[in-house]
Amino acid sequence: MATDPTSYKLNHSMLRVKDPKRSVEFYEFLGMKLIQKLPNPDAKFDLYFLAYDSPKAVSHANHWTDREGIVELTHNYGTENDPDYKVANGNQEPHRGFGHLCISVDNLQAACQRLEDAGYKFQKKLTDGRMRHIAFVLDPDGYWVEVIGQKQLEQTENEKETDVNTYRMNHTMIRVKDAEKSLAFYKDVMGMQLKRTSENEKNGFNLYFLGYGAPANESAPEGVSATADQEGLLELTWNYGTENDASFKYHNGNDQPQGFGHICISVDDLDAACARFDEKKVNWKKRLTDGRMKNIAFVLDPDGYWIEVVQNEKLKTRSNW
């Protein structure tokens, strides 16, 4: 059996949510569409899969396993009525780990104004701080959603319209302890390519953007990310020096208090891919043969983040999701 990592997709990122009605409404306001719902009443949880699906979207009308840049929302029954229930958003000490989702938009100023007009709160507005080309809006659970532009700010400053059909679910950011180890893992084991690096020596951190598919757009204009037009990227944030601290550890989102759950890779042949991961001596959270669910596996990355592995149903039929 053979598997080709260049055919893999960074399919989705999972977040636990308190109230699915409010959360789905927020992501739909960002232009996403509920493309799949998997109810699990016996286990008392439901899964909601949202993605960009207009004719202008990258994966328009594809099966949900044959896409990149999906947001999976997990709702455990009853949390919406529990006044004490709160997720860990990954950005507060001592539970930092997951950082944010990121969407790229056609008109940064207009997109942010639209969100503000709708009453959504911001962690950082465009006008806050020195970085005027990014904003962070907060979803109903307090998860950060970065907003970046697909065009130069100067091109769009006088335009008042924004078309959500052109948006992209660009990337998911997680913090990593040891950049060298994490890069080796995502490149050599997961088969991703390093698309671009942003070094911030003055501030003591680097950003690494990895993913499948096309390389970065080297002709992107100044001030526009070379990967802004893509979906399903993984951003690794490395703060200098953490790799030398034996006691340092990021929160994986699945230990208490919970929040972010996992990223998910869809593969060409699930059995062959898992056999390859075995050859690479990965740490397993769940093998295909463990438990009742024989259609999913979970690999652990060097920081203990969970990576779900599922079959791309377009390439080979396996599950009746």
Short mmCIF file of C-alpha atoms in Angstrom, two decimals:
data_model
loop_
_atom_site.label_atom_id
_atom_site.label_comp_id
_atom_site.label_asym_id
_atom_site.label_seq_id
_atom_site.Cartn_x
_atom_site.Cartn_y
_atom_site.Cartn_z
CA MET A 1 0.00 0.00 0.00
CA ALA A 2 1.28 3.43 -0.88
CA THR A 3 0.39 6.89 0.36
CA ASP A 4 1.39 10.22 -1.15
CA PRO A 5 1.70 13.02 1.44
CA THR A 6 1.54 15.67 -1.31
CA SER A 7 -2.14 14.73 -1.71
CA TYR A 8 -2.93 15.36 1.98
CA LYS A 9 -5.04 18.31 3.05
CA LEU A 10 -5.11 20.29 6.30
CA ASN A 11 -8.82 19.66 6.54
CA HIS A 12 -10.05 21.34 9.72
CA SER A 13 -9.37 22.84 13.11
CA MET A 14 -11.62 21.91 16.01
CA LEU A 15 -12.84 24.26 18.74
CA ARG A 16 -15.13 23.43 21.63
CA VAL A 17 -17.98 25.91 22.00
CA LYS A 18 -20.46 26.74 24.74
CA ASP A 19 -23.50 27.65 22.61
CA PRO A 20 -23.56 26.28 19.04
CA LYS A 21 -26.35 28.62 17.95
CA ARG A 22 -24.29 31.72 18.75
CA SER A 23 -21.06 30.24 17.38
CA VAL A 24 -22.55 29.03 14.10
CA GLU A 25 -24.16 32.46 13.69
CA PHE A 26 -20.78 34.16 14.13
CA TYR A 27 -18.93 31.98 11.63
CA GLU A 28 -21.80 32.31 9.16
CA PHE A 29 -21.50 36.09 9.57
CA LEU A 30 -17.86 35.67 8.53
CA GLY A 31 -19.24 34.17 5.32
CA MET A 32 -18.89 30.48 6.15
CA LYS A 33 -21.59 27.91 5.53
CA LEU A 34 -22.58 24.91 7.64
CA ILE A 35 -21.54 22.16 5.22
CA GLN A 36 -21.91 19.18 7.57
CA LYS A 37 -23.40 18.36 10.96
CA LEU A 38 -22.61 15.10 12.73
CA PRO A 39 -24.97 14.60 15.68
CA ASN A 40 -23.89 12.16 18.39
CA PRO A 41 -26.88 12.07 20.76
CA ASP A 42 -25.75 8.81 22.40
CA ALA A 43 -22.48 10.44 23.46
CA LYS A 44 -24.21 13.79 24.05
CA PHE A 45 -22.22 15.92 21.63
CA ASP A 46 -22.68 17.35 18.14
CA LEU A 47 -20.10 18.42 15.54
CA TYR A 48 -20.65 21.37 13.21
CA PHE A 49 -18.41 21.83 10.15
CA LEU A 50 -18.27 25.31 8.62
CA ALA A 51 -16.36 26.38 5.52
CA TYR A 52 -16.32 28.89 2.70
CA ASP A 53 -18.51 27.40 -0.01
CA SER A 54 -19.55 30.12 -2.46
CA PRO A 55 -18.70 29.69 -6.17
CA LYS A 56 -15.68 31.93 -5.43
CA ALA A 57 -14.44 29.63 -2.65
CA VAL A 58 -11.39 27.38 -3.10
CA SER A 59 -13.26 24.12 -2.35
CA HIS A 60 -16.76 25.03 -3.52
CA ALA A 61 -19.18 22.05 -3.32
CA ASN A 62 -16.44 19.54 -2.39
CA HIS A 63 -17.11 16.71 0.07
CA TRP A 64 -16.17 17.92 3.54
CA THR A 65 -13.18 15.55 3.70
CA ASP A 66 -11.86 16.91 0.39
CA ARG A 67 -11.32 20.47 1.61
CA GLU A 68 -8.95 22.67 3.53
CA GLY A 69 -9.78 25.44 5.97
CA ILE A 70 -12.85 23.99 7.71
CA VAL A 71 -13.74 25.06 11.25
CA GLU A 72 -15.20 22.22 13.32
CA LEU A 73 -17.23 23.30 16.34
CA THR A 74 -17.80 20.69 19.06
CA HIS A 75 -20.75 21.18 21.38
CA ASN A 76 -21.16 19.04 24.49
CA TYR A 77 -24.82 19.01 25.46
CA GLY A 78 -25.78 21.29 28.32
CA THR A 79 -22.86 23.72 28.25
CA GLU A 80 -25.11 26.43 26.81
CA ASN A 81 -27.17 26.38 30.03
CA ASP A 82 -24.20 26.22 32.41
CA PRO A 83 -23.36 29.74 33.68
CA ASP A 84 -19.93 28.52 34.84
CA TYR A 85 -18.88 26.90 31.55
CA LYS A 86 -16.05 28.73 29.83
CA VAL A 87 -13.52 27.54 27.25
CA ALA A 88 -9.77 28.09 27.48
CA ASN A 89 -9.05 30.29 24.45
CA GLY A 90 -5.34 29.40 24.43
CA ASN A 91 -4.11 32.95 24.97
CA GLN A 92 -4.26 33.30 28.74
CA GLU A 93 -1.63 32.14 31.20
CA PRO A 94 -1.05 29.48 32.36
CA HIS A 95 -2.96 27.78 29.54
CA ARG A 96 -1.40 29.27 26.42
CA GLY A 97 -1.01 27.03 23.38
CA PHE A 98 -3.48 27.46 20.54
CA GLY A 99 -3.40 31.07 19.38
CA HIS A 100 -6.00 31.85 16.75
CA LEU A 101 -7.79 31.14 13.52
CA CYS A 102 -7.21 33.58 10.65
CA ILE A 103 -9.38 34.67 7.76
CA SER A 104 -8.11 36.69 4.79
CA VAL A 105 -10.48 39.23 3.27
CA ASP A 106 -10.84 41.35 0.15
CA ASN A 107 -11.10 44.69 1.96
CA LEU A 108 -9.57 44.76 5.42
CA GLN A 109 -11.00 48.08 6.58
CA ALA A 110 -14.53 47.35 5.34
CA ALA A 111 -14.51 43.80 6.73
CA CYS A 112 -13.49 45.03 10.19
CA GLN A 113 -16.06 47.83 10.08
CA ARG A 114 -18.77 45.32 9.20
CA LEU A 115 -17.82 43.16 12.19
CA GLU A 116 -17.75 46.18 14.49
CA ASP A 117 -21.13 47.38 13.23
CA ALA A 118 -22.58 43.95 14.00
CA GLY A 119 -21.50 44.34 17.63
CA TYR A 120 -18.65 41.83 17.72
CA LYS A 121 -15.80 42.64 20.11
CA PHE A 122 -12.18 42.99 19.07
CA GLN A 123 -9.02 41.86 20.83
CA LYS A 124 -7.16 44.25 18.54
CA LYS A 125 -8.61 46.76 16.08
CA LEU A 126 -6.68 47.88 13.01
CA THR A 127 -5.97 51.20 14.73
CA ASP A 128 -4.56 49.60 17.91
CA GLY A 129 -0.80 49.36 18.33
CA ARG A 130 1.79 49.58 15.59
CA MET A 131 0.57 46.76 13.36
CA ARG A 132 -2.11 48.44 11.24
CA HIS A 133 -2.49 45.59 8.75
CA ILE A 134 -4.01 42.98 11.11
CA ALA A 135 -6.96 42.88 13.48
CA PHE A 136 -8.28 40.26 15.89
CA VAL A 137 -12.01 39.83 16.38
CA LEU A 138 -13.37 37.66 19.19
CA ASP A 139 -15.83 34.85 18.56
CA PRO A 140 -18.63 34.21 21.12
CA ASP A 141 -16.34 32.03 23.27
CA GLY A 142 -13.44 34.48 23.23
CA TYR A 143 -11.34 32.61 20.64
CA TRP A 144 -9.24 35.02 18.60
CA VAL A 145 -9.86 35.26 14.86
CA GLU A 146 -7.19 37.20 13.01
CA VAL A 147 -8.31 39.23 10.00
CA ILE A 148 -5.77 40.00 7.26
CA GLY A 149 -6.09 41.54 3.81
CA GLN A 150 -5.68 39.99 0.38
CA LYS A 151 -4.83 43.43 -1.04
CA GLN A 152 -2.70 46.37 0.03
CA LEU A 153 -4.38 48.68 2.54
CA GLU A 154 -3.84 51.63 0.20
CA GLN A 155 -5.85 49.86 -2.51
CA THR A 156 -8.92 49.43 -0.35
CA GLU A 157 -8.94 52.42 2.01
CA ASN A 158 -11.61 54.29 0.01
CA GLU A 159 -13.76 51.23 -0.71
CA LYS A 160 -16.69 50.66 1.64
CA GLU A 161 -17.81 47.24 0.37
CA THR A 162 -16.61 43.78 1.32
CA ASP A 163 -17.63 40.50 -0.32
CA VAL A 164 -17.65 37.59 2.16
CA ASN A 165 -17.77 35.16 -0.78
CA THR A 166 -14.10 35.96 -1.47
CA TYR A 167 -12.86 35.31 2.07
CA ARG A 168 -10.50 32.44 2.93
CA MET A 169 -10.05 30.44 6.15
CA ASN A 170 -6.36 31.12 5.89
CA HIS A 171 -4.59 29.54 8.85
CA THR A 172 -4.59 28.13 12.36
CA MET A 173 -1.88 29.25 14.76
CA ILE A 174 -0.35 27.15 17.54
CA ARG A 175 2.63 27.98 19.73
CA VAL A 176 5.52 25.50 19.76
CA LYS A 177 8.32 25.00 22.26
CA ASP A 178 11.08 23.90 19.87
CA ALA A 179 10.85 25.25 16.33
CA GLU A 180 13.43 22.82 14.95
CA LYS A 181 11.59 19.76 16.27
CA SER A 182 8.17 20.99 15.21
CA LEU A 183 9.30 21.96 11.71
CA ALA A 184 10.95 18.56 11.24
CA PHE A 185 7.77 16.83 12.40
CA TYR A 186 5.35 18.75 10.18
CA LYS A 187 7.63 18.53 7.14
CA ASP A 188 9.06 15.02 7.42
CA VAL A 189 6.19 13.20 9.12
CA MET A 190 3.11 15.14 8.04
CA GLY A 191 4.50 15.95 4.58
CA MET A 192 3.85 19.69 4.72
CA GLN A 193 5.98 22.27 2.97
CA LEU A 194 7.32 25.38 4.67
CA LYS A 195 5.71 28.15 2.64
CA ARG A 196 7.11 31.20 4.37
CA THR A 197 8.95 32.34 7.50
CA SER A 198 8.59 35.63 9.35
CA GLU A 199 11.54 36.33 11.65
CA ASN A 200 11.00 38.89 14.42
CA GLU A 201 14.38 38.96 16.09
CA LYS A 202 13.75 42.28 17.82
CA ASN A 203 10.67 40.88 19.55
CA GLY A 204 12.13 37.41 20.13
CA PHE A 205 9.83 35.23 18.03
CA ASN A 206 9.52 33.63 14.60
CA LEU A 207 6.44 32.57 12.63
CA TYR A 208 6.46 29.59 10.27
CA PHE A 209 3.66 28.95 7.78
CA LEU A 210 3.26 25.38 6.55
CA GLY A 211 0.73 23.58 4.39
CA TYR A 212 0.01 21.45 1.37
CA GLY A 213 -0.65 22.44 -2.23
CA ALA A 214 0.68 25.50 -4.02
CA PRO A 215 3.77 27.35 -2.81
CA ALA A 216 3.57 30.92 -1.52
CA ASN A 217 2.87 33.69 -4.01
CA GLU A 218 6.29 35.24 -4.46
CA SER A 219 4.82 38.11 -6.48
CA ALA A 220 2.46 39.23 -3.72
CA PRO A 221 2.59 43.03 -3.37
CA GLU A 222 4.41 44.63 -0.44
CA GLY A 223 2.31 44.59 2.71
CA VAL A 224 0.30 41.53 1.63
CA SER A 225 1.10 38.08 2.97
CA ALA A 226 2.48 35.77 0.28
CA THR A 227 0.02 33.14 1.52
CA ALA A 228 -3.06 35.37 1.99
CA ASP A 229 -4.89 33.80 -0.96
CA GLN A 230 -4.59 30.26 0.45
CA GLU A 231 -6.61 28.11 2.84
CA GLY A 232 -5.74 25.48 5.40
CA LEU A 233 -2.31 26.65 6.53
CA LEU A 234 -0.68 25.96 9.87
CA GLU A 235 1.19 28.80 11.56
CA LEU A 236 3.76 27.80 14.17
CA THR A 237 4.78 30.55 16.61
CA TRP A 238 8.11 30.04 18.34
CA ASN A 239 9.23 32.32 21.16
CA TYR A 240 13.02 32.28 21.46
CA GLY A 241 14.44 30.31 24.36
CA THR A 242 11.50 28.08 25.25
CA GLU A 243 13.35 25.10 23.77
CA ASN A 244 16.03 25.43 26.45
CA ASP A 245 13.62 25.38 29.41
CA ALA A 246 13.16 21.76 30.49
CA SER A 247 10.01 22.55 32.48
CA PHE A 248 8.33 24.64 29.76
CA LYS A 249 5.15 23.22 28.27
CA TYR A 250 2.27 24.58 26.19
CA HIS A 251 -1.34 23.69 26.93
CA ASN A 252 -2.72 21.34 24.25
CA GLY A 253 -6.36 22.38 24.71
CA ASN A 254 -7.49 18.85 25.64
CA ASP A 255 -6.20 18.80 29.20
CA GLN A 256 -8.37 20.80 31.58
CA PRO A 257 -9.41 23.54 31.06
CA GLN A 258 -10.39 22.56 27.52
CA GLY A 259 -10.81 24.68 24.39
CA PHE A 260 -9.03 24.01 21.10
CA GLY A 261 -9.17 20.30 20.30
CA HIS A 262 -7.11 19.40 17.24
CA ILE A 263 -6.17 19.97 13.67
CA CYS A 264 -7.16 17.32 11.15
CA ILE A 265 -5.37 15.97 8.09
CA SER A 266 -7.34 14.17 5.37
CA VAL A 267 -5.28 11.57 3.49
CA ASP A 268 -5.41 9.57 0.26
CA ASP A 269 -5.39 6.14 1.94
CA LEU A 270 -6.02 6.05 5.68
CA ASP A 271 -4.56 2.60 6.34
CA ALA A 272 -1.44 3.30 4.29
CA ALA A 273 -0.97 6.74 5.85
CA CYS A 274 -1.19 5.30 9.35
CA ALA A 275 1.27 2.56 8.39
CA ARG A 276 3.64 5.28 7.20
CA PHE A 277 3.19 7.19 10.48
CA ASP A 278 4.07 3.96 12.30
CA GLU A 279 7.27 3.73 10.26
CA LYS A 280 8.02 7.32 11.28
CA LYS A 281 7.59 6.22 14.92
CA VAL A 282 4.95 8.80 15.79
CA ASN A 283 3.36 9.03 19.21
CA TRP A 284 -0.24 7.88 18.91
CA LYS A 285 -3.13 9.27 20.90
CA LYS A 286 -5.48 6.84 19.16
CA ARG A 287 -4.65 4.22 16.56
CA LEU A 288 -7.22 3.24 13.92
CA THR A 289 -7.74 -0.04 15.77
CA ASP A 290 -8.36 1.56 19.18
CA GLY A 291 -11.90 1.97 20.48
CA ARG A 292 -15.11 1.81 18.48
CA MET A 293 -14.31 4.50 15.89
CA LYS A 294 -12.27 2.70 13.23
CA ASN A 295 -12.33 5.58 10.73
CA ILE A 296 -10.20 8.08 12.63
CA ALA A 297 -6.77 8.12 14.25
CA PHE A 298 -4.99 10.75 16.33
CA VAL A 299 -1.25 11.47 16.23
CA LEU A 300 0.52 13.66 18.81
CA ASP A 301 2.89 16.40 17.62
CA PRO A 302 6.07 17.28 19.60
CA ASP A 303 4.09 19.63 21.89
CA GLY A 304 1.28 17.16 22.53
CA TYR A 305 -1.23 18.82 20.19
CA TRP A 306 -3.64 16.29 18.68
CA ILE A 307 -3.72 15.71 14.91
CA GLU A 308 -6.73 13.79 13.67
CA VAL A 309 -6.27 11.70 10.53
CA VAL A 310 -9.26 10.87 8.29
CA GLN A 311 -9.85 9.47 4.82
CA ASN A 312 -10.37 11.89 1.94
CA GLU A 313 -13.60 10.37 0.66
CA LYS A 314 -13.13 11.79 -2.84
CA LEU A 315 -9.93 9.79 -3.29
CA LYS A 316 -11.19 6.58 -1.70
CA THR A 317 -14.54 5.75 -0.15
CA ARG A 318 -14.36 4.48 3.41
CA SER A 319 -16.94 6.06 5.71
CA ASN A 320 -20.57 7.01 5.44
CA TRP A 321 -20.21 10.26 7.35
#
